[in-house]
Short mmCIF file of C-alpha atoms in Angstrom, two decimals:
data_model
loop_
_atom_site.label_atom_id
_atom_site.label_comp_id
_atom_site.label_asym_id
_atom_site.label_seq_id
_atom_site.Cartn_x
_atom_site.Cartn_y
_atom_site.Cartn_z
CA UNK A 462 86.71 94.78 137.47
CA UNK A 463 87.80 97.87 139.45
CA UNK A 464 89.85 98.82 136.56
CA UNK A 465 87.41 98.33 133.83
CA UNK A 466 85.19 100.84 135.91
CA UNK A 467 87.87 103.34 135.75
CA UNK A 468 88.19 102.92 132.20
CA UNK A 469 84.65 103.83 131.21
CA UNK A 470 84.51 106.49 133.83
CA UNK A 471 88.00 108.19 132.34
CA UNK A 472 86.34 107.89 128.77
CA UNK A 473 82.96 109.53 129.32
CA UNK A 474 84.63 112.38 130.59
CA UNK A 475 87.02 112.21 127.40
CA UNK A 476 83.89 112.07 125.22
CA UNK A 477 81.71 114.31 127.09
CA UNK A 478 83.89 117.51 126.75
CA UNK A 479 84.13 116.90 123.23
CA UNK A 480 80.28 116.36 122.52
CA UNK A 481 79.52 120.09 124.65
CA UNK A 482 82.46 121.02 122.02
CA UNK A 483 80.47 120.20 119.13
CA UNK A 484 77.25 121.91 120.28
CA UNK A 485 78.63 125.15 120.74
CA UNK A 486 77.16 127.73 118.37
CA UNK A 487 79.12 128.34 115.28
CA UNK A 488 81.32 131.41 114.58
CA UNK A 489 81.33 131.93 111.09
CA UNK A 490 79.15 134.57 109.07
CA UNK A 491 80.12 133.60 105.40
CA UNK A 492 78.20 133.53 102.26
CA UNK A 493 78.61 130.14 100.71
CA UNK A 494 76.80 130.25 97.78
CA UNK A 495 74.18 132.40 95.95
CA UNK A 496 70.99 131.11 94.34
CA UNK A 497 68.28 132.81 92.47
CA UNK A 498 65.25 131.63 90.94
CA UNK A 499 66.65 131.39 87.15
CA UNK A 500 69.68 129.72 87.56
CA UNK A 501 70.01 129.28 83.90
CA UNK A 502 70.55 132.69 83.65
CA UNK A 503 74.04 132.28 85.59
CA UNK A 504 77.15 132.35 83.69
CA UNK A 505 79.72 132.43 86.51
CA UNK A 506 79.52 133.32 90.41
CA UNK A 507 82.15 134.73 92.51
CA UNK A 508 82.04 134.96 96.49
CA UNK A 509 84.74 136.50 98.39
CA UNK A 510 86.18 137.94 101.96
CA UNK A 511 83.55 140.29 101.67
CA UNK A 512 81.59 140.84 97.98
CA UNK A 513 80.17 138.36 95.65
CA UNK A 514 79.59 139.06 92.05
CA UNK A 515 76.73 137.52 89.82
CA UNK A 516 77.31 137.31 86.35
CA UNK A 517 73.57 137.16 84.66
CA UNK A 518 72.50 136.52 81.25
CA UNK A 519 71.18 139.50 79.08
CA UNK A 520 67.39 139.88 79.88
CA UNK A 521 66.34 136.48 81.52
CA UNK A 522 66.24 138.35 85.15
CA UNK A 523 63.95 141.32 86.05
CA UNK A 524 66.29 142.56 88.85
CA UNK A 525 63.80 145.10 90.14
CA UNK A 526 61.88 141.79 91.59
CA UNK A 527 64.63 139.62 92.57
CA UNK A 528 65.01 137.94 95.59
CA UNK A 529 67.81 136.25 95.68
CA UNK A 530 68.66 133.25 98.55
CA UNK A 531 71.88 132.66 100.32
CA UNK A 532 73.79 129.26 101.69
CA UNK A 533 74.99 130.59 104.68
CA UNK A 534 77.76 129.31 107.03
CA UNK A 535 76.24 126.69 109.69
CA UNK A 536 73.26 128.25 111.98
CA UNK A 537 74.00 132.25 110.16
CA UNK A 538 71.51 134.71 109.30
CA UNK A 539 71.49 137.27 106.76
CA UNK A 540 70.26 140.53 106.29
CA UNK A 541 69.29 143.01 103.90
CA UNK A 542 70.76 146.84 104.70
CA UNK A 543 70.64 148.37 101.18
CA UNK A 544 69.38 147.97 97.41
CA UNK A 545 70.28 149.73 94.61
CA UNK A 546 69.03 149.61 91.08
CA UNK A 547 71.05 150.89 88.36
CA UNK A 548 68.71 153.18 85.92
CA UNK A 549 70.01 150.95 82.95
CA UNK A 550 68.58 147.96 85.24
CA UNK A 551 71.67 146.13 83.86
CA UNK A 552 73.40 146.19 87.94
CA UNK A 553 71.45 145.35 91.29
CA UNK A 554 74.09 146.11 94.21
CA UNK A 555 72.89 145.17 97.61
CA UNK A 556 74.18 145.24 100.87
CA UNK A 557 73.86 142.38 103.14
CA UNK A 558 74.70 141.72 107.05
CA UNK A 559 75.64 138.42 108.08
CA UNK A 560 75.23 137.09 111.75
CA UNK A 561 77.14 134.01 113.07
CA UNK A 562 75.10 131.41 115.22
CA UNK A 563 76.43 132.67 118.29
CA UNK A 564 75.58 136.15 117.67
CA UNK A 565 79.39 137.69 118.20
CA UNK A 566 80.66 137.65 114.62
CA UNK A 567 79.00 139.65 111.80
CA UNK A 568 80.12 140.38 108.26
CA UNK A 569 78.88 142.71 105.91
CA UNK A 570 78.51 141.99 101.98
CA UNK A 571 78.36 143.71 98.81
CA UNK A 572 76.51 141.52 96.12
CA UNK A 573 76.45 142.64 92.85
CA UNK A 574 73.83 141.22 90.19
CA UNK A 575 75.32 141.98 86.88
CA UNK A 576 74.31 141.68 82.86
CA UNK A 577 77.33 143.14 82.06
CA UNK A 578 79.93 141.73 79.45
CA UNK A 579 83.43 141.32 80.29
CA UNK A 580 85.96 143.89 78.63
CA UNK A 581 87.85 143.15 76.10
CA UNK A 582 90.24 146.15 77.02
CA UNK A 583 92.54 145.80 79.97
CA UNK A 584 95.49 148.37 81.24
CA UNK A 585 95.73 147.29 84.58
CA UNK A 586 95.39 150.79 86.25
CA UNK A 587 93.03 149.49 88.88
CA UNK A 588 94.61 147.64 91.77
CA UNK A 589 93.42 146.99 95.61
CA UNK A 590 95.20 146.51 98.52
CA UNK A 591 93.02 143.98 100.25
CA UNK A 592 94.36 140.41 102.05
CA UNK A 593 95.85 138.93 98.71
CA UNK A 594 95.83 142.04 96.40
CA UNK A 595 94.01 141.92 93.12
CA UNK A 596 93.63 143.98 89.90
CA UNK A 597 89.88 144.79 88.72
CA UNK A 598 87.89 146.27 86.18
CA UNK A 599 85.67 149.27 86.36
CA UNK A 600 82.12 149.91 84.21
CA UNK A 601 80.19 153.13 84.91
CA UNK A 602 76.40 152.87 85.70
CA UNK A 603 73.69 155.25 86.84
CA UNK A 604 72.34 154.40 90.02
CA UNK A 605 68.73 155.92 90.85
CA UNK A 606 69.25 157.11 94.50
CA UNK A 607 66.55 158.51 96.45
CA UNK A 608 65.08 159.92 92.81
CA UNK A 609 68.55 161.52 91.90
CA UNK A 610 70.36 159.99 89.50
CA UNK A 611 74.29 159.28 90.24
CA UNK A 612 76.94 158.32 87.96
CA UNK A 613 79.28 155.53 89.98
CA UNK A 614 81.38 152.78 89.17
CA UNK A 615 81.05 148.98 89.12
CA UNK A 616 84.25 146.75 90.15
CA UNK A 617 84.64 143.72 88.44
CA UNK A 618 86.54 141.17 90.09
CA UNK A 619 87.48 139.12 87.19
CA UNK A 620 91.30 139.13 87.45
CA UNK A 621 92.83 136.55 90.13
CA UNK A 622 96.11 135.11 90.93
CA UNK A 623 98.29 132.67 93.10
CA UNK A 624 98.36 135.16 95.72
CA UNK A 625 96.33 133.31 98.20
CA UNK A 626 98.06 130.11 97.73
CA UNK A 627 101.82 131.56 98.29
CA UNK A 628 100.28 133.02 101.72
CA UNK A 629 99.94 129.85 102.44
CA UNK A 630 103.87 128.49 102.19
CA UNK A 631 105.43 131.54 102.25
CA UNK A 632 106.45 133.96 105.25
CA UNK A 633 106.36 138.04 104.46
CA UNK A 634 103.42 140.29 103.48
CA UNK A 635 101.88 141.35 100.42
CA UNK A 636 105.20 143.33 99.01
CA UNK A 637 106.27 139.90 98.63
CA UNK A 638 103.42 138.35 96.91
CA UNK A 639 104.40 137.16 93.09
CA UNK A 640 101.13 139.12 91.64
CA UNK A 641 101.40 142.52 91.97
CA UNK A 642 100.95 146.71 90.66
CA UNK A 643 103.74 148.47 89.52
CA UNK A 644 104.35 152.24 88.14
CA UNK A 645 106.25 151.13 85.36
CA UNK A 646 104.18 150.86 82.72
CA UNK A 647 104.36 151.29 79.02
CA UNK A 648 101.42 154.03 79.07
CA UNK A 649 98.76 155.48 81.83
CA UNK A 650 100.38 155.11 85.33
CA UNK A 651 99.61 151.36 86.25
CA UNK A 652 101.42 147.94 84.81
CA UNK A 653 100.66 144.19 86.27
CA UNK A 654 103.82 142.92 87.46
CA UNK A 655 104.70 138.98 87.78
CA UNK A 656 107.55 138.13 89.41
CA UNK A 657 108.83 134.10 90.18
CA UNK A 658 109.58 134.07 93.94
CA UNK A 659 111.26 131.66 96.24
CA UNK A 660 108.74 130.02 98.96
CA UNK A 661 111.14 129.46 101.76
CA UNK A 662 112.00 126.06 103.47
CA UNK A 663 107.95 125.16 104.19
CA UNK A 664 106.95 125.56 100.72
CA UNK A 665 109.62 123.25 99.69
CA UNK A 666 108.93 121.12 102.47
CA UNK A 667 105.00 121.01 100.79
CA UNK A 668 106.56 120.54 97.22
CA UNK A 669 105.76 123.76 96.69
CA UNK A 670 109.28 125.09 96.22
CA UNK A 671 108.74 128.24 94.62
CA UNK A 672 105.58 130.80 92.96
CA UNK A 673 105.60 132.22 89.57
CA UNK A 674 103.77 135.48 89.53
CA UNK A 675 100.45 134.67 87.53
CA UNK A 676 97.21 136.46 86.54
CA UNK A 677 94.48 135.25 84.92
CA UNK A 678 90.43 135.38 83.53
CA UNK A 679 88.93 133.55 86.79
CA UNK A 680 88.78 132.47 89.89
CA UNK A 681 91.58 131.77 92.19
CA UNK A 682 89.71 128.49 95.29
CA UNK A 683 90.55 126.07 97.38
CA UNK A 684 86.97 125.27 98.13
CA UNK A 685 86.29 121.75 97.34
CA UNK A 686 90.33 120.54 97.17
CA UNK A 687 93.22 120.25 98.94
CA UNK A 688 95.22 123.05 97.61
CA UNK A 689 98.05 121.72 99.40
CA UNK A 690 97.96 118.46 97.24
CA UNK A 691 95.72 119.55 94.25
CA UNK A 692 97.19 123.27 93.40
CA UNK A 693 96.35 123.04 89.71
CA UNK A 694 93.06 122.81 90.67
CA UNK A 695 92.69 125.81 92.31
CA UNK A 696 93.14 127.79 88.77
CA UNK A 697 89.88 128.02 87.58
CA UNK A 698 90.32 129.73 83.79
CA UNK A 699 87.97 131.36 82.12
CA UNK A 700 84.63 133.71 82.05
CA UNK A 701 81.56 133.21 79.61
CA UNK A 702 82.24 135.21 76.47
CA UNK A 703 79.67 136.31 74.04
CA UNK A 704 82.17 137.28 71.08
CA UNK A 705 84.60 135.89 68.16
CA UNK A 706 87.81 136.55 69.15
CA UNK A 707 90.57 137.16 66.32
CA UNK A 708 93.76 138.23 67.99
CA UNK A 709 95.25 139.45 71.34
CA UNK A 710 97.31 142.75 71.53
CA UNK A 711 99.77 142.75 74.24
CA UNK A 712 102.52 144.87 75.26
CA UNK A 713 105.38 143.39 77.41
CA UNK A 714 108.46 143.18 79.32
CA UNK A 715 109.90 140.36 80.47
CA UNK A 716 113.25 139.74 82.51
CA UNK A 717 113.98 135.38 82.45
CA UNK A 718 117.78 135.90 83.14
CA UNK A 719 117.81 134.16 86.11
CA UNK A 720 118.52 129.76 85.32
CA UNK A 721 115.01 127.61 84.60
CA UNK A 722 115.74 125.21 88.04
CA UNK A 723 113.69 122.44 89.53
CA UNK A 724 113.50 121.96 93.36
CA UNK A 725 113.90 118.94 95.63
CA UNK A 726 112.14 119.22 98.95
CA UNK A 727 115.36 120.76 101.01
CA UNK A 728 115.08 123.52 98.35
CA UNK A 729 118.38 122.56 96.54
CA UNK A 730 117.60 123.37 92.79
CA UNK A 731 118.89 121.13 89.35
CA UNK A 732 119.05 123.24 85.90
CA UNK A 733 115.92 122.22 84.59
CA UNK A 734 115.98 121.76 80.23
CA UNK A 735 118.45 124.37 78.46
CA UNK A 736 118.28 126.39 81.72
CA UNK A 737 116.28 129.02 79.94
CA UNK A 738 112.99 130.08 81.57
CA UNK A 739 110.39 131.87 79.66
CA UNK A 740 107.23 133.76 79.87
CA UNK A 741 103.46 132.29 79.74
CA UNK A 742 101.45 135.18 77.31
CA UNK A 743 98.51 133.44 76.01
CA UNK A 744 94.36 133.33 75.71
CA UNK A 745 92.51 130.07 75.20
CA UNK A 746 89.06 129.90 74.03
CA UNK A 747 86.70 127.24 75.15
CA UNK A 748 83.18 125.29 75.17
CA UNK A 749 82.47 125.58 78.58
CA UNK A 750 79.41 122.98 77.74
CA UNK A 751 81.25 120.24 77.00
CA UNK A 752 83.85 121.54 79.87
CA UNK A 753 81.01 120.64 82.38
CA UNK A 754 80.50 117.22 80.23
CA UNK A 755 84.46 116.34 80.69
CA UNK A 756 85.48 117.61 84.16
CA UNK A 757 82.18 118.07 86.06
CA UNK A 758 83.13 122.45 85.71
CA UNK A 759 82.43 124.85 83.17
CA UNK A 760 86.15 126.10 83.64
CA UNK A 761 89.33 124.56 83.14
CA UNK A 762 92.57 124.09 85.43
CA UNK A 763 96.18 123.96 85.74
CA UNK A 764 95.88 120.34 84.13
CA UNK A 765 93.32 121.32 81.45
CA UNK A 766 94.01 124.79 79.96
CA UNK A 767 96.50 123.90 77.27
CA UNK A 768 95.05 119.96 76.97
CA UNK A 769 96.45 118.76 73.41
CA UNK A 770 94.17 115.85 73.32
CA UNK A 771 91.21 115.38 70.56
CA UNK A 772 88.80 115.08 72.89
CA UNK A 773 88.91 118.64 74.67
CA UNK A 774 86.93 121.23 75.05
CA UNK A 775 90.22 123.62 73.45
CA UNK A 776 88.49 126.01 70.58
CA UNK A 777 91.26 128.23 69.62
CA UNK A 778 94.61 129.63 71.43
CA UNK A 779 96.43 132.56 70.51
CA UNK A 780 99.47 133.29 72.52
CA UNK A 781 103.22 134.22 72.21
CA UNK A 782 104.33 130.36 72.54
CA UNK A 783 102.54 129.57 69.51
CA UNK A 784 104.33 132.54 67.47
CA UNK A 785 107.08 130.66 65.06
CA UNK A 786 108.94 133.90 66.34
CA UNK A 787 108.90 133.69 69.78
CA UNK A 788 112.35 134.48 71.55
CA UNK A 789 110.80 137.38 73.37
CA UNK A 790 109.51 135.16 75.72
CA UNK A 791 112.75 134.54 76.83
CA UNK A 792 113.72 138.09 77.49
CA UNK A 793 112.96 141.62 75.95
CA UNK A 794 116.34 143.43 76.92
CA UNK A 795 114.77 145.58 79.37
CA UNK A 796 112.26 147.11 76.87
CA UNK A 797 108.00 146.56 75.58
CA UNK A 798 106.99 144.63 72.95
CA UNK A 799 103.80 145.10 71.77
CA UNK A 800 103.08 141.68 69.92
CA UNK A 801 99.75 140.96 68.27
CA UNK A 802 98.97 137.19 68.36
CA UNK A 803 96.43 135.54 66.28
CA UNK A 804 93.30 132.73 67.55
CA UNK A 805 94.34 129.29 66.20
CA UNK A 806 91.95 127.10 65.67
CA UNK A 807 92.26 123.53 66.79
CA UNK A 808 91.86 121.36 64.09
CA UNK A 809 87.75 120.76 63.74
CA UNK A 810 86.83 123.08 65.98
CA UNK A 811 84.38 125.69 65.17
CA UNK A 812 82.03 128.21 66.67
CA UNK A 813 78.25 127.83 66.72
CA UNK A 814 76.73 131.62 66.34
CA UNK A 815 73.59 130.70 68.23
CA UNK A 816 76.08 129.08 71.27
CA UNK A 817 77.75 131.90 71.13
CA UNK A 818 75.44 134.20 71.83
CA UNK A 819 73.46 132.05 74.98
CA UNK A 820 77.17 131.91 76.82
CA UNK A 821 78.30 128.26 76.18
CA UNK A 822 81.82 129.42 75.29
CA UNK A 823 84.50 130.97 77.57
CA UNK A 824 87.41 133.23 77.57
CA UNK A 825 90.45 132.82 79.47
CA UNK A 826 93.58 135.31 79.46
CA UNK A 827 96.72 133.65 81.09
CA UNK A 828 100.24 135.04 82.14
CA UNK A 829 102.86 133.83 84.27
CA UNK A 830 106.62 134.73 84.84
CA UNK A 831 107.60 130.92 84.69
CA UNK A 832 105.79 129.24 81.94
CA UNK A 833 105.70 126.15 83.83
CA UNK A 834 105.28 127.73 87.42
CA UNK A 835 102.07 125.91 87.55
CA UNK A 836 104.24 122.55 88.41
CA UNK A 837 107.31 124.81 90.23
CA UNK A 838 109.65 125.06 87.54
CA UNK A 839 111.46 128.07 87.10
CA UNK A 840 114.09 130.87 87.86
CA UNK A 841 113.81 132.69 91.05
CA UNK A 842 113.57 136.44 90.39
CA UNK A 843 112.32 136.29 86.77
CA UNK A 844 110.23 138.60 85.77
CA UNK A 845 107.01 139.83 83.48
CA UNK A 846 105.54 143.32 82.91
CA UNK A 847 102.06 143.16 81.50
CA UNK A 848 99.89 146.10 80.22
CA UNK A 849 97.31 147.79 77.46
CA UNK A 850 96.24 144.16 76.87
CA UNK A 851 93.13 143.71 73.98
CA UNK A 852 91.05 140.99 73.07
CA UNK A 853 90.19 142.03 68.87
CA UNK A 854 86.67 140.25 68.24
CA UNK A 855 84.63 139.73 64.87
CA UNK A 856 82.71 143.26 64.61
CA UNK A 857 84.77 144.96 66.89
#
């Protein structure tokens, strides 16, 4: 008996720390997700460290009335510090402050309301050095400020990468990631560089044995998944598009000398194929309706971008592995290509004008230095120089 006194006492004070552990007030000040009151006007929402962008259909939201509401982290409160209305009233920019339950932590936010299109020009010029490093876009706007009016600049996050998930395996800082800016470009002074690195003993411990340099049209999560056991998932591909695309202009350099290997979990690699590793250059375009229908997203993945099955929601793909010519992407001798690729249609698939213009198809631009560094095949130290890439659409 006295025993089975001291075991109840010993486990309420095993419990009880715990339960005082669980009532303390929470820490975190994020921005989960963003809601507004026509949420069919959406295309595409994207909440980071410290910004979120909303991506709005073309006059279904009078942003001079919006009031937006916020899914905060457990017990936070937000705040609104600034508002800014571009003249065009195409961009609402606001500035929020977040407060943790417990009052300590804040964070402040940049939200961005946007009706504007996605380019269809990109020469990677624009680069930030933030905690994974990303390339952006830039629109100018008119913002009326206290009555004056002031020409500034809207950044458009649409670009991401594997960035975040090699911080995760992988010791060093960001002049190791496999995504980054480079001066050697083929024109202006900025060029996206991809380069397939080596993740270390705990990546290949995680099956993760190595990180092709990758950028893409998207959004780069692990909310939802395991990224350690579901990384294709954390690619999500693609932004509404409101145009016919015909071709894709690219120019290019791309070093693959280094041998196309496999990896076991001690890192020891096996010649994978021929041994030759090659470049991923390619754009898919896609119903993002019947996306939503398939896979529950309007996006696809690592295991759905290039799906060769009837049933997919695939529309056309132009891209340098679909060229009957195609030995550049093997290696350009130190020297750009510019290549101009053609949309292929998948058999039966067509566009629907009226679709097209309410957003139900998307666009998504893919490269990698290791085309199949998505499932951690390929040569360590390859490499891929993208820049003055263009999108040519019906009309353009």
């Amino acid at each position: 008996m006295k025993n089975r006194w001291l075991y109840i006492i010993l486990s309420v004070f095993i419990i009880f720390p715990s339960c005082i552990k669980d009532e303390l007030p929470n820490v975190e000040a994020d921005i989960e997700e963003i809601l507004i009151p026509q949420m069919n006007a959406v295309t595409s929402i994207r909440i980071d460290e410290n910004r979120a962008t909303v991506y709005l259909r073309k006059g279904m939201v009078d942003l001079e009335n919006l009031q937006p509401s916020f899914v905060l982290s457990e017990g936070a409160t937000i705040t609104l510090e600034n508002s800014l209305l571009a003249t065009t009233q195409n961009v609402l920019r606001q500035e929020y402050r977040v407060t943790s339950e417990n009052k300590e932590w804040q964070k402040f936010y940049t939200v961005q309301f946007l009706e504007l299109e996605i380019p269809t020009f990109y020469d990677f010029e624009r680069f930030t050095t933030n905690k994974w490093d990303e390339f952006y876009e830039q629109e100018k706007v008119e913002f009326d400020i206290e009555g004056n009016i002031e020409d500034t600049y809207i950044e458009q996050y649409i670009w991401a990468s594997g960035n975040l998930g090699f911080s995760l395996v992988a010791s060093g800082g960001p002049k190791d990631f496999p995504t980054f800016a480079e001066k050697d470009a083929s024109s202006g002074k900025g060029v996206a560089c991809l380069k397939t690195r080596g993740t270390g003993s705990l990546g290949a411990l995680q099956g993760m044995p190595i990180a092709a340099g990758n950028l893409f049209l998207g959004e780069f999560s692990s909310k939802g998944i395991n990224i350690m056991q579901e990384p294709m998932k954390a690619t999500h591909f693609g932004l509404p598009f409101r145009k016919k695309p015909l071709q894709m202009s690219v120019k290019f350099k791309y070093d693959g000398s280094n041998v196309n290997m496999t990896y076991d979990k001690k890192g020891n690699g096996t010649v994978y194929g021929d041994g030759r590793d090659y470049c991923a250059i390619y754009a898919v375009l896609f119903d993002n309706v019947k996306a939503q229908e398939l896979y529950g997203v309007s996006y696809l993945d690592g295991n759905t971008i290039l799906k060769e099955d009837t049933d997919n929601p695939i529309i056309a793909v132009a891209g340098l592995h679909e060229q009957d010519e195609n030995s550049d992407q093997y290696g350009t001798n130190g020297e750009y290509k510019h290549r101009v690729f053609d949309f292929k249609y998948r058999q039966g698939k067509s566009l629907d004008p009226d679709r097209l213009r309410n957003y139900e198809y998307s666009l998504a631009i893919v490269f990698s230095s290791s085309f199949y560094g998505d499932r951690f095949i390929g040569g360590i130290g390859n490499t891929l120089w993208i820049d003055d890439v263009e999108i040519v659409c019906e009309g353009n």
